[in-house]
Amino acid sequence: MSAPDGRPTGWDVVPPRGTTAVDAQEARIAADTAGAATQTPGAVPAGRPAPQYGEYAPEGWVNPVLVEQERQERQEREDRERAAASAAPGAAGGSGRPAVRARAAATADRTVTTGDAASARRLGASPVDVLLTFVLLGMGLVSVVQSLSIGSVASTVREELETNYTALQDPGALNGAAMISSVVMLVVFALVLWWSVVRLRAGRRSFWVPLLGGAVATLLSAVVFAAVVFRDDGFVAAMMRQAAGG
């Protein structure tokens, strides 16, 4: 009995009786040699596992079967992702065109951002408003600087009172009133300047802020001087005489 490749197997390789061990070994070697000579070219020798596909391929060789499988798997995965992306907006009640909606939302966001930036860069409600605001602030600054000359302010007020009414018994009290008035005007001007800048940077109308600040500062200064003057006995007596004579 012989193997498919022509080698003797089974009882064909059993040595006859009376054969020594050396003769038996030689007989087996001869049988293997005969089988190897008669086997089909390219066949795997008996007892050796068959090589895998591409095992003896040259360096750099790529299995085309695996490449095709990877391409098909990648294509199927991309198809599933596209199908899921297109089905999600439809399930949520959308229009089924997420890319178009995303681009529209991005464009709207950019438009709003650009509009906010333009508003933030614009100074004041208009060029005229900006000009009036700065002119009025400049006039207020001049008034504050003049009020810091306490002696000059007190002297001017004393002359006005003596010309129109009567001389004060304590003219030195006007120096204290002038000092308090200058501090009040300085504080009011600082607040007006801050408020005007805030409104100008926000693009809002601001020219009325210095006007309001000037009115407030003038009123407070008048109250301070009136409090000092009406505490002077000579001035009060003169005012009562004028009221009685009139």
PDB file of N, CA and C in Angstrom, residues 4-56:
ATOM      1  N   PRO A   4      -0.568   8.799  -1.176  1.00  0.00           N
ATOM      2  CA  PRO A   4      -0.940   9.516  -2.398  1.00  0.00           C
ATOM      3  C   PRO A   4       0.240  10.079  -3.141  1.00  0.00           C
ATOM      4  N   ASP A   5       1.338  10.437  -2.450  1.00  0.00           N
ATOM      5  CA  ASP A   5       2.496  10.986  -3.141  1.00  0.00           C
ATOM      6  C   ASP A   5       3.419   9.920  -3.682  1.00  0.00           C
ATOM      7  N   GLY A   6       3.030   8.629  -3.552  1.00  0.00           N
ATOM      8  CA  GLY A   6       3.823   7.550  -4.126  1.00  0.00           C
ATOM      9  C   GLY A   6       4.737   6.880  -3.141  1.00  0.00           C
ATOM     10  N   ARG A   7       4.825   7.393  -1.897  1.00  0.00           N
ATOM     11  CA  ARG A   7       5.705   6.746  -0.925  1.00  0.00           C
ATOM     12  C   ARG A   7       5.034   5.502  -0.391  1.00  0.00           C
ATOM     13  N   PRO A   8       5.799   4.469  -0.155  1.00  0.00           N
ATOM     14  CA  PRO A   8       5.225   3.236   0.426  1.00  0.00           C
ATOM     15  C   PRO A   8       4.895   3.473   1.865  1.00  0.00           C
ATOM     16  N   THR A   9       3.765   3.006   2.288  1.00  0.00           N
ATOM     17  CA  THR A   9       3.338   3.145   3.677  1.00  0.00           C
ATOM     18  C   THR A   9       2.828   1.800   4.149  1.00  0.00           C
ATOM     19  N   GLY A  10       2.518   1.724   5.459  1.00  0.00           N
ATOM     20  CA  GLY A  10       1.905   0.508   6.010  1.00  0.00           C
ATOM     21  C   GLY A  10       2.835  -0.679   5.924  1.00  0.00           C
ATOM     22  N   TRP A  11       2.294  -1.810   5.358  1.00  0.00           N
ATOM     23  CA  TRP A  11       3.048  -3.050   5.274  1.00  0.00           C
ATOM     24  C   TRP A  11       4.171  -2.996   4.254  1.00  0.00           C
ATOM     25  N   ASP A  12       4.151  -1.955   3.359  1.00  0.00           N
ATOM     26  CA  ASP A  12       5.205  -1.882   2.364  1.00  0.00           C
ATOM     27  C   ASP A  12       6.549  -1.548   2.969  1.00  0.00           C
ATOM     28  N   VAL A  13       6.556  -0.883   4.114  1.00  0.00           N
ATOM     29  CA  VAL A  13       7.826  -0.504   4.718  1.00  0.00           C
ATOM     30  C   VAL A  13       8.217  -1.424   5.857  1.00  0.00           C
ATOM     31  N   VAL A  14       7.435  -2.499   6.089  1.00  0.00           N
ATOM     32  CA  VAL A  14       7.785  -3.458   7.147  1.00  0.00           C
ATOM     33  C   VAL A  14       8.872  -4.372   6.611  1.00  0.00           C
ATOM     34  N   PRO A  15      10.004  -4.430   7.296  1.00  0.00           N
ATOM     35  CA  PRO A  15      11.097  -5.297   6.808  1.00  0.00           C
ATOM     36  C   PRO A  15      10.735  -6.769   6.954  1.00  0.00           C
ATOM     37  N   PRO A  16      11.202  -7.610   6.067  1.00  0.00           N
ATOM     38  CA  PRO A  16      10.929  -9.065   6.174  1.00  0.00           C
ATOM     39  C   PRO A  16      11.616  -9.653   7.379  1.00  0.00           C
ATOM     40  N   ARG A  17      11.188 -10.851   7.734  1.00  0.00           N
ATOM     41  CA  ARG A  17      11.758 -11.539   8.892  1.00  0.00           C
ATOM     42  C   ARG A  17      13.227 -11.862   8.632  1.00  0.00           C
ATOM     43  N   GLY A  18      13.942 -11.822   9.693  1.00  0.00           N
ATOM     44  CA  GLY A  18      15.358 -12.117   9.623  1.00  0.00           C
ATOM     45  C   GLY A  18      16.202 -10.909   9.290  1.00  0.00           C
ATOM     46  N   THR A  19      15.552  -9.721   9.118  1.00  0.00           N
ATOM     47  CA  THR A  19      16.308  -8.513   8.802  1.00  0.00           C
ATOM     48  C   THR A  19      16.774  -7.861  10.096  1.00  0.00           C
ATOM     49  N   THR A  20      18.012  -7.413  10.082  1.00  0.00           N
ATOM     50  CA  THR A  20      18.572  -6.778  11.283  1.00  0.00           C
ATOM     51  C   THR A  20      18.076  -5.353  11.385  1.00  0.00           C
ATOM     52  N   ALA A  21      18.385  -4.740  12.538  1.00  0.00           N
ATOM     53  CA  ALA A  21      17.950  -3.343  12.765  1.00  0.00           C
ATOM     54  C   ALA A  21      18.613  -2.401  11.791  1.00  0.00           C
ATOM     55  N   VAL A  22      19.862  -2.647  11.475  1.00  0.00           N
ATOM     56  CA  VAL A  22      20.566  -1.786  10.519  1.00  0.00           C
ATOM     57  C   VAL A  22      19.922  -1.894   9.156  1.00  0.00           C
ATOM     58  N   ASP A  23      19.581  -3.165   8.775  1.00  0.00           N
ATOM     59  CA  ASP A  23      18.921  -3.344   7.474  1.00  0.00           C
ATOM     60  C   ASP A  23      17.566  -2.645   7.459  1.00  0.00           C
ATOM     61  N   ALA A  24      16.839  -2.726   8.559  1.00  0.00           N
ATOM     62  CA  ALA A  24      15.517  -2.065   8.623  1.00  0.00           C
ATOM     63  C   ALA A  24      15.635  -0.556   8.507  1.00  0.00           C
ATOM     64  N   GLN A  25      16.657   0.006   9.185  1.00  0.00           N
ATOM     65  CA  GLN A  25      16.862   1.473   9.100  1.00  0.00           C
ATOM     66  C   GLN A  25      17.186   1.890   7.676  1.00  0.00           C
ATOM     67  N   GLU A  26      18.049   1.114   7.010  1.00  0.00           N
ATOM     68  CA  GLU A  26      18.399   1.426   5.636  1.00  0.00           C
ATOM     69  C   GLU A  26      17.202   1.307   4.717  1.00  0.00           C
ATOM     70  N   ALA A  27      16.332   0.328   5.018  1.00  0.00           N
ATOM     71  CA  ALA A  27      15.138   0.156   4.187  1.00  0.00           C
ATOM     72  C   ALA A  27      14.204   1.358   4.315  1.00  0.00           C
ATOM     73  N   ARG A  28      14.050   1.889   5.563  1.00  0.00           N
ATOM     74  CA  ARG A  28      13.178   3.056   5.761  1.00  0.00           C
ATOM     75  C   ARG A  28      13.741   4.294   5.068  1.00  0.00           C
ATOM     76  N   ILE A  29      15.052   4.485   5.147  1.00  0.00           N
ATOM     77  CA  ILE A  29      15.671   5.642   4.488  1.00  0.00           C
ATOM     78  C   ILE A  29      15.471   5.564   2.979  1.00  0.00           C
ATOM     79  N   ALA A  30      15.625   4.350   2.450  1.00  0.00           N
ATOM     80  CA  ALA A  30      15.442   4.168   1.016  1.00  0.00           C
ATOM     81  C   ALA A  30      14.005   4.452   0.605  1.00  0.00           C
ATOM     82  N   ALA A  31      13.061   4.029   1.476  1.00  0.00           N
ATOM     83  CA  ALA A  31      11.654   4.276   1.160  1.00  0.00           C
ATOM     84  C   ALA A  31      11.346   5.781   1.163  1.00  0.00           C
ATOM     85  N   ASP A  32      11.902   6.521   2.164  1.00  0.00           N
ATOM     86  CA  ASP A  32      11.668   7.978   2.209  1.00  0.00           C
ATOM     87  C   ASP A  32      12.273   8.670   1.005  1.00  0.00           C
ATOM     88  N   THR A  33      13.469   8.176   0.603  1.00  0.00           N
ATOM     89  CA  THR A  33      14.119   8.791  -0.554  1.00  0.00           C
ATOM     90  C   THR A  33      13.334   8.552  -1.822  1.00  0.00           C
ATOM     91  N   ALA A  34      12.794   7.338  -1.952  1.00  0.00           N
ATOM     92  CA  ALA A  34      11.993   7.033  -3.136  1.00  0.00           C
ATOM     93  C   ALA A  34      10.718   7.847  -3.167  1.00  0.00           C
ATOM     94  N   GLY A  35      10.116   8.026  -1.980  1.00  0.00           N
ATOM     95  CA  GLY A  35       8.887   8.826  -1.934  1.00  0.00           C
ATOM     96  C   GLY A  35       9.150  10.280  -2.275  1.00  0.00           C
ATOM     97  N   ALA A  36      10.286  10.831  -1.775  1.00  0.00           N
ATOM     98  CA  ALA A  36      10.612  12.224  -2.077  1.00  0.00           C
ATOM     99  C   ALA A  36      10.899  12.423  -3.549  1.00  0.00           C
ATOM    100  N   ALA A  37      11.480  11.411  -4.190  1.00  0.00           N
ATOM    101  CA  ALA A  37      11.792  11.529  -5.616  1.00  0.00           C
ATOM    102  C   ALA A  37      10.557  11.460  -6.474  1.00  0.00           C
ATOM    103  N   THR A  38       9.514  10.764  -5.974  1.00  0.00           N
ATOM    104  CA  THR A  38       8.314  10.579  -6.792  1.00  0.00           C
ATOM    105  C   THR A  38       7.202  11.561  -6.473  1.00  0.00           C
ATOM    106  N   GLN A  39       7.394  12.468  -5.406  1.00  0.00           N
ATOM    107  CA  GLN A  39       6.295  13.367  -5.052  1.00  0.00           C
ATOM    108  C   GLN A  39       6.159  14.482  -6.086  1.00  0.00           C
ATOM    109  N   THR A  40       5.001  15.038  -6.134  1.00  0.00           N
ATOM    110  CA  THR A  40       4.686  16.093  -7.106  1.00  0.00           C
ATOM    111  C   THR A  40       5.483  17.346  -6.800  1.00  0.00           C
ATOM    112  N   PRO A  41       6.059  18.027  -7.818  1.00  0.00           N
ATOM    113  CA  PRO A  41       6.812  19.266  -7.571  1.00  0.00           C
ATOM    114  C   PRO A  41       5.912  20.322  -6.951  1.00  0.00           C
ATOM    115  N   GLY A  42       6.427  21.023  -5.918  1.00  0.00           N
ATOM    116  CA  GLY A  42       5.664  22.078  -5.245  1.00  0.00           C
ATOM    117  C   GLY A  42       4.823  21.572  -4.108  1.00  0.00           C
ATOM    118  N   ALA A  43       4.700  20.223  -3.945  1.00  0.00           N
ATOM    119  CA  ALA A  43       3.896  19.682  -2.860  1.00  0.00           C
ATOM    120  C   ALA A  43       4.646  19.790  -1.549  1.00  0.00           C
ATOM    121  N   VAL A  44       3.920  19.834  -0.449  1.00  0.00           N
ATOM    122  CA  VAL A  44       4.517  19.940   0.888  1.00  0.00           C
ATOM    123  C   VAL A  44       4.993  18.572   1.311  1.00  0.00           C
ATOM    124  N   PRO A  45       6.236  18.443   1.768  1.00  0.00           N
ATOM    125  CA  PRO A  45       6.729  17.144   2.232  1.00  0.00           C
ATOM    126  C   PRO A  45       5.886  16.640   3.371  1.00  0.00           C
ATOM    127  N   ALA A  46       5.863  15.328   3.501  1.00  0.00           N
ATOM    128  CA  ALA A  46       5.075  14.705   4.568  1.00  0.00           C
ATOM    129  C   ALA A  46       5.635  15.109   5.912  1.00  0.00           C
ATOM    130  N   GLY A  47       4.745  15.378   6.862  1.00  0.00           N
ATOM    131  CA  GLY A  47       5.147  15.748   8.207  1.00  0.00           C
ATOM    132  C   GLY A  47       5.399  17.225   8.397  1.00  0.00           C
ATOM    133  N   ARG A  48       5.388  18.059   7.335  1.00  0.00           N
ATOM    134  CA  ARG A  48       5.617  19.511   7.439  1.00  0.00           C
ATOM    135  C   ARG A  48       4.299  20.243   7.184  1.00  0.00           C
ATOM    136  N   PRO A  49       3.921  21.251   8.053  1.00  0.00           N
ATOM    137  CA  PRO A  49       2.646  21.971   7.848  1.00  0.00           C
ATOM    138  C   PRO A  49       2.692  22.817   6.587  1.00  0.00           C
ATOM    139  N   ALA A  50       1.555  22.958   5.963  1.00  0.00           N
ATOM    140  CA  ALA A  50       1.475  23.752   4.733  1.00  0.00           C
ATOM    141  C   ALA A  50       1.710  25.227   5.048  1.00  0.00           C
ATOM    142  N   PRO A  51       2.450  25.949   4.226  1.00  0.00           N
ATOM    143  CA  PRO A  51       2.709  27.381   4.488  1.00  0.00           C
ATOM    144  C   PRO A  51       1.432  28.195   4.316  1.00  0.00           C
ATOM    145  N   GLN A  52       1.360  29.290   5.076  1.00  0.00           N
ATOM    146  CA  GLN A  52       0.239  30.205   4.949  1.00  0.00           C
ATOM    147  C   GLN A  52       0.352  31.005   3.646  1.00  0.00           C
ATOM    148  N   TYR A  53      -0.792  31.630   3.306  1.00  0.00           N
ATOM    149  CA  TYR A  53      -0.808  32.374   2.056  1.00  0.00           C
ATOM    150  C   TYR A  53       0.118  33.571   2.169  1.00  0.00           C
ATOM    151  N   GLY A  54       1.108  33.646   1.273  1.00  0.00           N
ATOM    152  CA  GLY A  54       2.048  34.754   1.286  1.00  0.00           C
ATOM    153  C   GLY A  54       3.176  34.614   2.268  1.00  0.00           C
ATOM    154  N   GLU A  55       3.325  33.421   2.867  1.00  0.00           N
ATOM    155  CA  GLU A  55       4.362  33.267   3.898  1.00  0.00           C
ATOM    156  C   GLU A  55       5.751  33.401   3.289  1.00  0.00           C
ATOM    157  N   TYR A  56       5.935  32.888   2.087  1.00  0.00           N
ATOM    158  CA  TYR A  56       7.248  32.945   1.442  1.00  0.00           C
ATOM    159  C   TYR A  56       7.309  34.046   0.382  1.00  0.00           C
TER     160      TYR A  56
END
